[in-house]
Every structure is written in structure tokens, then in C-alpha cells.
Amino acid sequence: MRLVFAALAGAIFGAGLLVSGMTDTVKVQGWLDVFGDWDPTLAFVMGGAILPMALAWRVAARRERQGAGPVLGGAYPARSTLGITRDLAIGSVLFGMGWALAGLCPGPAMASLGYGGAGGLVFLLAMVAGMVVAPAVRARLRAGTAG
Amino acid sequence: MDAAWGYGFLGGLMIGSAAAIYLLVNGRIMGASGIVGELVDRSGRETAAERLVFLAALIGVPWAIAAAAGGAETHLTGNWAVIVAAGLLVGLGTRLANGCTSGHGVCGISRLSPRGIVATVLYVLAGGVTMAFCRHWLGGI
């Protein structure tokens, strides 16, 4: 059952990314291009996505108070206790730079893999490579703080 | 009012509904970079099947819809150096920050998570500055 609902979520997520236009890099770059021909579409996507999710968090909180967890068992994801860290800030800035350069973030990069051509595949491979080196970079950042 | 804004909102509702299903039924955060990243660093080994099925649908369904609709266009740059640099930055950055547009943006903001809100402000700002610098100063991308 977990797999069925994971597939359902992935399917609706992917279809939503395509319908919203977020797998079109021109729309994403247009949103970030404040000094050019600014495209507000991404704000409508974000607003539309946050509405059902805000409701879902309320339902989760209510169920938790009643001693119930997710439908298929287990517990709801705990809030991170990390707070605002240097890794969060540096990582978000690096991510934003890459997001602007290509107009792709991880979700759309995968959703468009089937029709994104060789460029889309190369982006995804480079993204995975970036994920592979991330632990080493994180360790270096830690060492830098200590020294 | 632009038709694209309406499609954006509709697609957004779908994205948020998918995240709501993943939270309320499976008890998980629908964050694209985390679902892939924890397969890459193998910390998500125990939930690998759930992740792989999610990713298969995430890739396969838009592919099928685009094929049925006669194709979709990503308008991705043809500059390979830019593609590789952007991919590396997105992969590295989202793992350092523990989230991307779906995890920190959609799931974090809707939970009023301070980390999600700060991350989103920072990646949008960094993206805006990068875009201004590259497009209006260097004249490229």
C-alpha cells in the first residue's frame, strides 16, 4: 500500500509540475528575472501548492492530538531541531544560483526527464554528482568553522 | 490576467495535493532533493522501494502526458558548461541545505517552518541576483 500511494503522489506531483509550466525553464527564469520581462507564474504555483499542504499540516496536527498517525502507520515527520545553520544558508544560496543558471530545480529536472533531451539528462547527472560530493563539502565547512 | 497563471495555480494545487497525500498517508515529506539525495548517500536505504516508485511515477507520468499531448518543451539552454555547473550547484546546494523548492518551499512554508522560510528567501534572492548578473550585466543565459 505504501508503494501505491508513493506512486500516486509522484504521479500527481509530476503531472502538476507539467501542467503548471514549471518544467519550462523559460517560466522559472522569467520569475527570477525581476529586472527583465518578469513572469509571476511561479508565485501562483507556490500559492496553489501551499494551500492544500497548509490544510494537510492542520489535519496531521489534529490527528496527532488524538493519538493517530499517518494512515499507513508510523509517525509524522518531526520538525527539524537544527535551526538556521550555516549549511542551510550556504546550501540555499548555491542552490539558488544553479536554479537561475538553468531554470531547473530537482522536481522539474526529474519530471521533464522524458522530454528534456540530452541536456535534461546531463543536468540530472550533474545534480546527482553534486549530491555525491555534498557530504565531503559539508565536512570541510565544519572543519573550517572549527579552525 | 494570463492563462499561464491559471495553469500555474491549477498545477500548484496538484503539487500541494500530492504532498498532502504523501504526508497524511505515508507520513513523509515530499521533498524532491531529499527523496533522491537520501538514495544517493544511502541514508534512505530502508525506504528505497517507496522512493524509487515515487521517482518512477514522477518521471513516467509527465513523460506519458507530454507524449500524448504531442510533446512538451523545456527550453533548456544548449550551453553544456552552464548545464553542468547549474546541475552541480543544485545537487550540492540542496543537500547542504537539506531541501529544495518542494521540501523547503511547499512543505516548509506551509508548516511555517523557520528553516523552510529562510531557505526559500535565500534561494529566491540568490537566484534573482544570479539572473540579474548573468542576463543584464554579462548579457547571457
Short mmCIF file of C-alpha atoms in Angstrom, two decimals:
data_model
loop_
_atom_site.label_atom_id
_atom_site.label_comp_id
_atom_site.label_asym_id
_atom_site.label_seq_id
_atom_site.Cartn_x
_atom_site.Cartn_y
_atom_site.Cartn_z
CA MET A 1 0.00 0.00 0.00
CA ARG A 2 2.85 2.41 0.80
CA LEU A 3 4.16 1.87 -2.70
CA VAL A 4 0.75 2.52 -4.28
CA PHE A 5 0.40 5.88 -2.53
CA ALA A 6 4.04 6.79 -3.17
CA ALA A 7 3.37 6.19 -6.87
CA LEU A 8 0.15 8.20 -6.68
CA ALA A 9 1.92 11.15 -5.03
CA GLY A 10 4.76 11.00 -7.56
CA ALA A 11 2.27 10.85 -10.44
CA ILE A 12 0.21 13.85 -9.25
CA PHE A 13 3.41 15.80 -8.43
CA GLY A 14 4.80 15.15 -11.91
CA ALA A 15 1.54 15.98 -13.68
CA GLY A 16 1.23 19.16 -11.59
CA LEU A 17 4.76 20.25 -12.49
CA LEU A 18 3.97 19.80 -16.19
CA VAL A 19 0.54 21.50 -16.02
CA SER A 20 1.90 24.43 -14.01
CA GLY A 21 4.60 25.11 -16.60
CA MET A 22 7.41 24.59 -14.07
CA THR A 23 9.27 22.15 -16.31
CA ASP A 24 9.64 25.02 -18.80
CA THR A 25 12.90 26.74 -17.84
CA VAL A 26 11.76 29.99 -19.50
CA LYS A 27 8.95 30.38 -16.94
CA VAL A 28 11.26 29.72 -13.98
CA GLN A 29 13.99 32.02 -15.27
CA GLY A 30 11.27 34.60 -16.04
CA TRP A 31 10.19 34.54 -12.37
CA LEU A 32 13.79 35.19 -11.25
CA ASP A 33 14.35 37.89 -13.88
CA VAL A 34 13.00 40.78 -11.84
CA PHE A 35 14.76 43.40 -13.97
CA GLY A 36 13.62 41.88 -17.25
CA ASP A 37 10.28 40.62 -18.53
CA TRP A 38 9.16 39.36 -15.10
CA ASP A 39 6.85 36.31 -15.12
CA PRO A 40 4.75 35.89 -11.93
CA THR A 41 3.54 32.33 -12.77
CA LEU A 42 5.75 30.69 -10.13
CA ALA A 43 4.02 32.68 -7.38
CA PHE A 44 0.65 31.22 -8.47
CA VAL A 45 2.17 27.71 -8.45
CA MET A 46 3.64 28.19 -4.98
CA GLY A 47 0.37 29.68 -3.67
CA GLY A 48 -1.66 26.83 -5.16
CA ALA A 49 0.69 24.22 -3.67
CA ILE A 50 0.84 25.75 -0.20
CA LEU A 51 -2.99 25.82 0.23
CA PRO A 52 -3.66 22.03 0.33
CA MET A 53 -0.42 21.47 2.23
CA ALA A 54 -1.29 24.03 4.94
CA LEU A 55 -4.59 22.17 5.37
CA ALA A 56 -2.73 18.83 5.48
CA TRP A 57 -0.45 20.02 8.30
CA ARG A 58 -3.55 21.07 10.29
CA VAL A 59 -5.14 17.64 9.75
CA ALA A 60 -1.88 15.97 10.78
CA ALA A 61 -1.68 18.07 13.96
CA ARG A 62 -5.29 17.25 14.87
CA ARG A 63 -4.78 13.51 14.27
CA GLU A 64 -1.61 13.62 16.33
CA ARG A 65 -3.50 15.20 19.26
CA GLN A 66 -5.99 12.33 19.00
CA GLY A 67 -3.12 9.87 19.16
CA ALA A 68 -3.38 8.87 15.48
CA GLY A 69 -0.53 8.91 12.98
CA PRO A 70 -0.36 8.70 9.19
CA VAL A 71 -2.98 6.44 7.58
CA LEU A 72 -0.46 3.68 6.79
CA GLY A 73 1.20 3.80 10.20
CA GLY A 74 4.42 5.26 11.51
CA ALA A 75 4.76 8.84 12.70
CA TYR A 76 4.57 12.24 11.06
CA PRO A 77 7.95 13.79 10.22
CA ALA A 78 9.34 15.63 13.24
CA ARG A 79 10.27 19.28 13.00
CA SER A 80 13.98 19.77 12.44
CA THR A 81 15.81 20.84 15.58
CA LEU A 82 18.75 22.22 13.61
CA GLY A 83 17.55 25.83 13.42
CA ILE A 84 19.08 28.27 10.94
CA THR A 85 22.54 26.82 10.29
CA ARG A 86 25.41 27.92 8.11
CA ASP A 87 24.92 24.83 5.93
CA LEU A 88 21.29 25.85 5.35
CA ALA A 89 22.30 29.37 4.30
CA ILE A 90 25.27 28.39 2.11
CA GLY A 91 23.38 25.50 0.53
CA SER A 92 20.33 27.62 -0.27
CA VAL A 93 22.47 30.33 -1.90
CA LEU A 94 24.35 27.76 -4.05
CA PHE A 95 21.05 26.10 -4.99
CA GLY A 96 19.54 29.46 -5.96
CA MET A 97 22.50 30.23 -8.23
CA GLY A 98 22.19 26.89 -10.04
CA TRP A 99 18.41 27.25 -10.23
CA ALA A 100 18.79 30.57 -12.04
CA LEU A 101 21.54 29.36 -14.40
CA ALA A 102 19.47 26.50 -15.86
CA GLY A 103 15.91 27.22 -14.70
CA LEU A 104 15.58 23.73 -13.20
CA CYS A 105 15.24 22.54 -9.60
CA PRO A 106 15.24 18.85 -8.55
CA GLY A 107 11.49 18.11 -9.01
CA PRO A 108 11.13 19.53 -12.53
CA ALA A 109 14.54 18.13 -13.50
CA MET A 110 13.11 14.65 -12.92
CA ALA A 111 9.60 15.35 -14.19
CA SER A 112 10.98 16.57 -17.53
CA LEU A 113 13.49 13.74 -17.97
CA GLY A 114 11.29 12.01 -20.55
CA TYR A 115 11.07 15.02 -22.86
CA GLY A 116 14.05 17.15 -21.77
CA GLY A 117 16.51 15.66 -24.27
CA ALA A 118 20.23 15.13 -23.69
CA GLY A 119 20.55 18.46 -21.84
CA GLY A 120 17.99 17.39 -19.26
CA LEU A 121 19.79 14.10 -18.70
CA VAL A 122 23.19 15.82 -18.33
CA PHE A 123 21.66 18.27 -15.82
CA LEU A 124 20.29 15.37 -13.76
CA LEU A 125 23.64 13.53 -13.80
CA ALA A 126 25.47 16.71 -12.74
CA MET A 127 22.89 17.19 -9.97
CA VAL A 128 23.47 13.66 -8.67
CA ALA A 129 27.25 14.31 -8.83
CA GLY A 130 26.71 17.45 -6.73
CA MET A 131 24.78 15.32 -4.22
CA VAL A 132 27.61 12.77 -4.13
CA VAL A 133 30.22 15.40 -3.18
CA ALA A 134 27.92 17.19 -0.69
CA PRO A 135 28.98 15.19 2.42
CA ALA A 136 32.67 15.98 1.75
CA VAL A 137 31.89 19.69 1.28
CA ARG A 138 29.80 19.66 4.45
CA ALA A 139 32.72 18.14 6.38
CA ARG A 140 35.09 20.80 5.03
CA LEU A 141 32.68 23.57 6.03
CA ARG A 142 32.57 22.08 9.55
CA ALA A 143 36.37 21.88 9.69
CA GLY A 144 36.58 25.49 8.51
CA THR A 145 34.31 26.61 11.35
CA ALA A 146 36.42 24.76 13.92
CA GLY A 147 39.73 26.10 12.61
CA MET B 1 -4.65 38.01 -16.14
CA ASP B 2 -2.73 35.45 -18.13
CA ALA B 3 -3.91 31.86 -18.87
CA ALA B 4 -0.49 30.63 -17.72
CA TRP B 5 -1.23 31.95 -14.22
CA GLY B 6 -4.39 29.83 -14.08
CA TYR B 7 -2.50 26.72 -15.21
CA GLY B 8 0.17 27.62 -12.67
CA PHE B 9 -2.39 27.75 -9.86
CA LEU B 10 -4.07 24.51 -11.01
CA GLY B 11 -0.71 22.73 -11.29
CA GLY B 12 0.21 24.16 -7.89
CA LEU B 13 -2.95 22.69 -6.33
CA MET B 14 -1.95 19.30 -7.81
CA ILE B 15 1.59 19.60 -6.41
CA GLY B 16 0.23 20.52 -2.97
CA SER B 17 -2.32 17.68 -3.08
CA ALA B 18 0.45 15.20 -3.93
CA ALA B 19 2.47 16.49 -0.96
CA ALA B 20 -0.64 16.22 1.27
CA ILE B 21 -1.18 12.57 0.26
CA TYR B 22 2.48 11.74 0.89
CA LEU B 23 2.29 13.38 4.33
CA LEU B 24 -1.10 12.12 5.54
CA VAL B 25 -0.95 8.59 4.10
CA ASN B 26 2.75 7.69 4.03
CA GLY B 27 3.87 10.08 6.77
CA ARG B 28 6.63 11.60 4.66
CA ILE B 29 7.80 14.98 3.43
CA MET B 30 7.51 15.25 -0.36
CA GLY B 31 10.88 16.88 -0.99
CA ALA B 32 12.36 16.04 -4.37
CA SER B 33 16.02 16.61 -3.42
CA GLY B 34 15.67 14.57 -0.22
CA ILE B 35 13.93 11.65 -1.93
CA VAL B 36 16.78 11.42 -4.48
CA GLY B 37 19.60 12.59 -2.20
CA GLU B 38 18.96 10.02 0.51
CA LEU B 39 19.12 7.31 -2.16
CA VAL B 40 22.42 8.75 -3.39
CA ASP B 41 24.03 8.90 0.09
CA ARG B 42 22.24 5.62 1.02
CA SER B 43 20.77 7.03 4.24
CA GLY B 44 17.34 6.24 2.79
CA ARG B 45 18.17 2.58 2.10
CA GLU B 46 15.34 1.22 4.24
CA THR B 47 12.72 3.22 2.33
CA ALA B 48 14.38 2.75 -1.07
CA ALA B 49 11.36 1.00 -2.66
CA GLU B 50 9.00 3.83 -1.70
CA ARG B 51 11.46 6.39 -3.11
CA LEU B 52 12.06 4.51 -6.35
CA VAL B 53 8.35 4.03 -7.00
CA PHE B 54 7.74 7.74 -6.32
CA LEU B 55 10.53 8.73 -8.73
CA ALA B 56 9.37 6.30 -11.43
CA ALA B 57 5.89 7.89 -11.37
CA LEU B 58 7.37 11.40 -11.17
CA ILE B 59 9.35 10.75 -14.35
CA GLY B 60 6.93 8.45 -16.17
CA VAL B 61 3.62 10.28 -15.80
CA PRO B 62 4.65 13.70 -17.21
CA TRP B 63 6.51 11.82 -19.95
CA ALA B 64 3.30 9.97 -20.91
CA ILE B 65 1.15 13.12 -20.72
CA ALA B 66 3.64 15.10 -22.81
CA ALA B 67 3.81 12.31 -25.38
CA ALA B 68 0.00 12.12 -25.59
CA ALA B 69 -0.23 15.91 -25.93
CA GLY B 70 2.29 15.93 -28.77
CA GLY B 71 5.38 16.84 -26.76
CA ALA B 72 6.47 19.44 -24.22
CA GLU B 73 9.34 21.90 -24.33
CA THR B 74 11.81 22.63 -21.52
CA HIS B 75 13.70 25.38 -23.42
CA LEU B 76 16.85 24.33 -21.55
CA THR B 77 20.00 26.18 -22.61
CA GLY B 78 22.25 24.42 -25.13
CA ASN B 79 25.38 25.59 -23.30
CA TRP B 80 26.82 22.39 -21.78
CA ALA B 81 29.11 24.22 -19.35
CA VAL B 82 26.12 26.11 -17.92
CA ILE B 83 24.05 22.90 -17.68
CA VAL B 84 26.80 21.03 -15.80
CA ALA B 85 27.61 23.96 -13.49
CA ALA B 86 23.93 24.50 -12.72
CA GLY B 87 23.34 20.79 -12.03
CA LEU B 88 26.34 20.59 -9.69
CA LEU B 89 25.21 23.71 -7.78
CA VAL B 90 21.62 22.45 -7.47
CA GLY B 91 22.72 19.00 -6.27
CA LEU B 92 25.33 20.28 -3.81
CA GLY B 93 23.25 23.20 -2.56
CA THR B 94 20.04 21.26 -1.93
CA ARG B 95 21.89 18.56 0.03
CA LEU B 96 23.79 21.11 2.17
CA ALA B 97 20.52 22.93 2.83
CA ASN B 98 18.56 19.67 3.25
CA GLY B 99 15.83 20.72 0.87
CA CYS B 100 14.73 22.43 -2.32
CA THR B 101 11.65 24.14 -3.75
CA SER B 102 9.33 21.26 -2.81
CA GLY B 103 10.75 20.36 0.63
CA HIS B 104 11.63 23.81 1.98
CA GLY B 105 9.25 25.75 -0.28
CA VAL B 106 5.96 23.83 -0.47
CA CYS B 107 6.21 21.62 2.63
CA GLY B 108 8.25 24.01 4.83
CA ILE B 109 6.42 27.28 4.25
CA SER B 110 3.02 25.61 4.70
CA ARG B 111 4.23 24.33 8.11
CA LEU B 112 5.55 27.82 8.95
CA SER B 113 8.96 26.22 9.42
CA PRO B 114 11.62 28.90 10.05
CA ARG B 115 14.22 26.80 8.18
CA GLY B 116 11.93 26.42 5.17
CA ILE B 117 11.09 30.12 5.07
CA VAL B 118 14.74 31.25 5.44
CA ALA B 119 15.91 28.74 2.81
CA THR B 120 13.23 29.88 0.34
CA VAL B 121 14.03 33.57 0.83
CA LEU B 122 17.74 32.83 0.31
CA TYR B 123 17.44 30.69 -2.82
CA VAL B 124 14.99 33.08 -4.45
CA LEU B 125 17.26 36.04 -3.62
CA ALA B 126 20.38 34.21 -4.83
CA GLY B 127 18.51 33.19 -7.98
CA GLY B 128 17.35 36.75 -8.62
CA VAL B 129 20.83 38.20 -8.14
CA THR B 130 22.38 35.50 -10.35
CA MET B 131 19.81 36.16 -13.04
CA ALA B 132 20.34 39.94 -12.89
CA PHE B 133 24.12 39.49 -13.02
CA CYS B 134 24.18 36.97 -15.88
CA ARG B 135 21.39 38.31 -18.06
CA HIS B 136 21.67 42.06 -17.61
CA TRP B 137 25.35 42.50 -16.80
CA LEU B 138 27.06 39.68 -18.69
CA GLY B 139 24.25 39.63 -21.24
CA GLY B 140 24.00 35.82 -21.32
CA ILE B 141 21.83 32.84 -20.20
#
